PDB file of C-alpha atoms in Angstrom:
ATOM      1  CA  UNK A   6      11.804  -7.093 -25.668  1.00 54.00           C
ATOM      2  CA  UNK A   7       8.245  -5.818 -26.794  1.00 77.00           C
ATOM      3  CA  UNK A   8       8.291  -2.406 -27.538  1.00 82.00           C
ATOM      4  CA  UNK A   9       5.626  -0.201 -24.878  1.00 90.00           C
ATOM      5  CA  UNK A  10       2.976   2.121 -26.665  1.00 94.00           C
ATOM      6  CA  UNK A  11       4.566   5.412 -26.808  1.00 93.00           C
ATOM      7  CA  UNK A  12       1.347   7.361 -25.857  1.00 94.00           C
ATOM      8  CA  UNK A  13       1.107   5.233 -22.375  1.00 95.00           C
ATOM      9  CA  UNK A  14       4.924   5.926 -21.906  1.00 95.00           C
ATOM     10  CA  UNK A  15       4.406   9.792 -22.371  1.00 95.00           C
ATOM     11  CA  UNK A  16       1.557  10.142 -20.701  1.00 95.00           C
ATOM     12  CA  UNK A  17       3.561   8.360 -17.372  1.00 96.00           C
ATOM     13  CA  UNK A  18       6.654  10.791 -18.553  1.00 95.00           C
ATOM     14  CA  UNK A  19       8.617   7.878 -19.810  1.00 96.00           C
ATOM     15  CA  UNK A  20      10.847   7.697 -22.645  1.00 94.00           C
ATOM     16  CA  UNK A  21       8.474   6.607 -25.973  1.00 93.00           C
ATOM     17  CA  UNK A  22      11.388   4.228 -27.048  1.00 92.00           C
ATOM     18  CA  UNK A  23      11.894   2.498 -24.169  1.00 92.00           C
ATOM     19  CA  UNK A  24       9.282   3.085 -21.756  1.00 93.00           C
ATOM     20  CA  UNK A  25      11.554   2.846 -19.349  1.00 93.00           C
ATOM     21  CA  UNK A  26      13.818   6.246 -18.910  1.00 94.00           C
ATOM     22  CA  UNK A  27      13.020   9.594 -18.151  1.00 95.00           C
ATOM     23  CA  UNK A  28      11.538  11.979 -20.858  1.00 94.00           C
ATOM     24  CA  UNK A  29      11.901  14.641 -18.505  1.00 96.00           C
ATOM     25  CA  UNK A  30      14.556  16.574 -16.672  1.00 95.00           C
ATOM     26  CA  UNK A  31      12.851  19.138 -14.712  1.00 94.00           C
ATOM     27  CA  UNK A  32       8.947  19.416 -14.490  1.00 94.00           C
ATOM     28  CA  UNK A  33       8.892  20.382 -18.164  1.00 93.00           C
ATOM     29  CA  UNK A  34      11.990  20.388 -19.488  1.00 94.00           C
ATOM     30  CA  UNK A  35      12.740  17.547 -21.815  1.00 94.00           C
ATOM     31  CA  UNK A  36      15.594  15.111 -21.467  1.00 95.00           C
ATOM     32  CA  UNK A  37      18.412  15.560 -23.827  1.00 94.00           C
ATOM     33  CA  UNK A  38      18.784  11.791 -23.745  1.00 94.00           C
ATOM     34  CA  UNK A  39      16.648   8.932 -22.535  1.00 93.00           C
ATOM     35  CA  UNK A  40      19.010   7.706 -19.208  1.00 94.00           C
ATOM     36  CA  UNK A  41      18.359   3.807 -19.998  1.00 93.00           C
ATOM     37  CA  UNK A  42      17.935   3.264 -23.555  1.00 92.00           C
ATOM     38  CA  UNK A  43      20.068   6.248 -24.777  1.00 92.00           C
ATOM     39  CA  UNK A  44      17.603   7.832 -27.526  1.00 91.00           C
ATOM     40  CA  UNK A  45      17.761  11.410 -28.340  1.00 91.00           C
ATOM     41  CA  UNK A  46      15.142  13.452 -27.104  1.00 91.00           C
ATOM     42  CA  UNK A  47      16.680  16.789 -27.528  1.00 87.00           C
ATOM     43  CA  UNK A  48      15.160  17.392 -30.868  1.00 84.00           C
ATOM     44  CA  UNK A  49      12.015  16.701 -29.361  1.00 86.00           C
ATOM     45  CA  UNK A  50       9.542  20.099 -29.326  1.00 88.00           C
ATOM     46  CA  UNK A  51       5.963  20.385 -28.783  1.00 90.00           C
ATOM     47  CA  UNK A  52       5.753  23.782 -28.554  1.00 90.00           C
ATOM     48  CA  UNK A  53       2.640  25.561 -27.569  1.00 94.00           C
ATOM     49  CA  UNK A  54      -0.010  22.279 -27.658  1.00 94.00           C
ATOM     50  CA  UNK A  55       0.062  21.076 -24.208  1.00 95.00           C
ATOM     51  CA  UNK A  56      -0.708  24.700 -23.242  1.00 95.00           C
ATOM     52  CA  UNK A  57      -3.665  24.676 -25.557  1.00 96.00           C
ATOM     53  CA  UNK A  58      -5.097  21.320 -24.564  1.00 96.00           C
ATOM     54  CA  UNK A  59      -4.952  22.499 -21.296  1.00 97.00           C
ATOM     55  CA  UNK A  60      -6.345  25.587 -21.390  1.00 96.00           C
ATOM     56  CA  UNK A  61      -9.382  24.044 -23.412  1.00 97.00           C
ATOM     57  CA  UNK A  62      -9.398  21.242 -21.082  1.00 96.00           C
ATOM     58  CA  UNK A  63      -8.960  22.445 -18.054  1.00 96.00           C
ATOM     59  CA  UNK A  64     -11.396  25.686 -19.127  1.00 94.00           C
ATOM     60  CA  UNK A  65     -14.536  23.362 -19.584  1.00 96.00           C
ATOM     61  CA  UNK A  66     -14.356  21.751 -16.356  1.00 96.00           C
ATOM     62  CA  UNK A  67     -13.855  24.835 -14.205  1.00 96.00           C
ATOM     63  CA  UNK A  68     -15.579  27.243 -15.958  1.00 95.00           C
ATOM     64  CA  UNK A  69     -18.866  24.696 -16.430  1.00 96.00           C
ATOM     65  CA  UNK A  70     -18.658  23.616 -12.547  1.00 97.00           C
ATOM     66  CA  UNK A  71     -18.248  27.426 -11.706  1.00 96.00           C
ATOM     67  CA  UNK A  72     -21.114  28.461 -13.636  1.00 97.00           C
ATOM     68  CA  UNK A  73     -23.219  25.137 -12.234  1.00 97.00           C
ATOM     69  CA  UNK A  74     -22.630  26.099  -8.592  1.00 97.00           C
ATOM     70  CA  UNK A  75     -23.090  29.744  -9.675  1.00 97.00           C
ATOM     71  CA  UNK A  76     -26.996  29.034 -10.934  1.00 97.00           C
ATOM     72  CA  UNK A  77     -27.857  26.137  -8.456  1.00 98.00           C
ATOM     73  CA  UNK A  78     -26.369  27.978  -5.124  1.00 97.00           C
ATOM     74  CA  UNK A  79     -25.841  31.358  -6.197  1.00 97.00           C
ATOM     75  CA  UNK A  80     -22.672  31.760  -3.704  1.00 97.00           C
ATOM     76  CA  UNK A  81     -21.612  35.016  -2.791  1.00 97.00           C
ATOM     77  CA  UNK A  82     -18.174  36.185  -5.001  1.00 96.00           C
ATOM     78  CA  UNK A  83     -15.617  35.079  -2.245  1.00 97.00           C
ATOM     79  CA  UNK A  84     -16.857  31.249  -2.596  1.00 96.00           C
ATOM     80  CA  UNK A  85     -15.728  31.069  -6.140  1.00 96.00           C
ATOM     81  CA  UNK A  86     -12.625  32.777  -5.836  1.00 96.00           C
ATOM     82  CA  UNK A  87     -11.533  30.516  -2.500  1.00 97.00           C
ATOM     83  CA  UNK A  88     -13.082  27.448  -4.322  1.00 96.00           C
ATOM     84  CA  UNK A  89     -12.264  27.644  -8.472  1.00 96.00           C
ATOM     85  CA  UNK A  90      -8.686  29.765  -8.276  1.00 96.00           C
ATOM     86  CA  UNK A  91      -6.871  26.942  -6.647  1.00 97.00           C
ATOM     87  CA  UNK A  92      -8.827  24.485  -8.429  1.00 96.00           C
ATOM     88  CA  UNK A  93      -8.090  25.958 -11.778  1.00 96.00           C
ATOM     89  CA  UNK A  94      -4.374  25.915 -10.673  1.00 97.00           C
ATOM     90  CA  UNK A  95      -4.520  22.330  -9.935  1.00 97.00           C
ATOM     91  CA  UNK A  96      -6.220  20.857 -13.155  1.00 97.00           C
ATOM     92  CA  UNK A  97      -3.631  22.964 -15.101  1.00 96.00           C
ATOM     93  CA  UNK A  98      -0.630  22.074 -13.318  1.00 96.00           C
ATOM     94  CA  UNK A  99      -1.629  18.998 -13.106  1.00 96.00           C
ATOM     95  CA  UNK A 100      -2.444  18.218 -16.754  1.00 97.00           C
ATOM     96  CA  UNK A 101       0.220  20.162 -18.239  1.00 96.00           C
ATOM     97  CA  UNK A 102       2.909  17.590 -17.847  1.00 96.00           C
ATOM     98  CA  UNK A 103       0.773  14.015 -18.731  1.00 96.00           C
ATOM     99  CA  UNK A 104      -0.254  16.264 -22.249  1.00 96.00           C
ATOM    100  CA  UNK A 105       3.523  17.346 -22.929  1.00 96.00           C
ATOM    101  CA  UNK A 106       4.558  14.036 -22.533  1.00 96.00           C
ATOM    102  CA  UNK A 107       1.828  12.504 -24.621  1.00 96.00           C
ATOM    103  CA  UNK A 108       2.126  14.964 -27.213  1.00 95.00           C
ATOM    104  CA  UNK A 109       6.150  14.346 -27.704  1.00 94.00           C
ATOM    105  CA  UNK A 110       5.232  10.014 -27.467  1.00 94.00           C
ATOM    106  CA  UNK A 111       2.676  11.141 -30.339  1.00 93.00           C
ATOM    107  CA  UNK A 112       5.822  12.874 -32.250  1.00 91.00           C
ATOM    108  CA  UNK A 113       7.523   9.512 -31.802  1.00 92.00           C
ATOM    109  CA  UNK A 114       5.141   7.131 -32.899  1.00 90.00           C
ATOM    110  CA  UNK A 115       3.838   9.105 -35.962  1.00 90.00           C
ATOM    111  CA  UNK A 116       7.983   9.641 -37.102  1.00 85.00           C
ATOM    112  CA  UNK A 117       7.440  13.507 -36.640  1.00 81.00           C
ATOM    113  CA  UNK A 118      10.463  15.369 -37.702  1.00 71.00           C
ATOM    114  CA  UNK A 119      10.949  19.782 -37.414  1.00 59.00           C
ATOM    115  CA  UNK A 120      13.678  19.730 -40.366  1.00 41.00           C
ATOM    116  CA  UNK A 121      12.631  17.081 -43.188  1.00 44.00           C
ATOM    117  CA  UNK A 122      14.657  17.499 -46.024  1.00 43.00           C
ATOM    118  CA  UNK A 123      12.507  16.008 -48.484  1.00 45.00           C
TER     119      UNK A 123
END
């Protein structure tokens, strides 16, 4: 069996061993164990860098369309706020879980470990 590319399994929220399981068991919370192939994922952590991706991500494309639409239209206040809240809301929700998953494939591929004992 070929083994997948563990960025293009995280990214689809598949297990960076397999490709095949789940990484996650809620919409963020991380498998303890991958349901097909059995790897531990429970010492798995990316902490904060999905968030920041995101934010810096998700930042430049609403903030730089807001301020487009602000200087070529010059809508009144309401527009934005109906417009680029939800919008903002959907780019991060959306992203947040693709980046978390690619970030904890990345972990995989590159052998990251929290506790090495060298």
């Amino acid at each position: 069996m070929d083994r997948p590319n563990p960025l293009l399994a995280g990214l689809k929220s598949r297990c960076p061993n397999c490709g095949e399981g789940r990484l996650f068991s809620g919409f963020l919370k991380v498998a303890p164990a991958c349901d097909r192939c059995g790897y531990d994922l429970a010492k798995a952590d990316s902490g904060d860098g999905p968030a920041v991706f995101v934010i810096l991500i998700a930042g430049f494309l609403c903030a730089f369309t807001m301020l487009f639409v602000e200087m070529a239209y010059k809508p009144p206040i309401w527009v934005h706020l109906v417009v680029f809240l939800p919008l903002t809301l959907v780019v991060c929700i959306g992203l947040l879980r693709p980046l978390k998953g690619v970030l904890l494939a990345a972990q995989f591929a590159n052998k990251a470990s929290e506790a090495r004992h060298d």
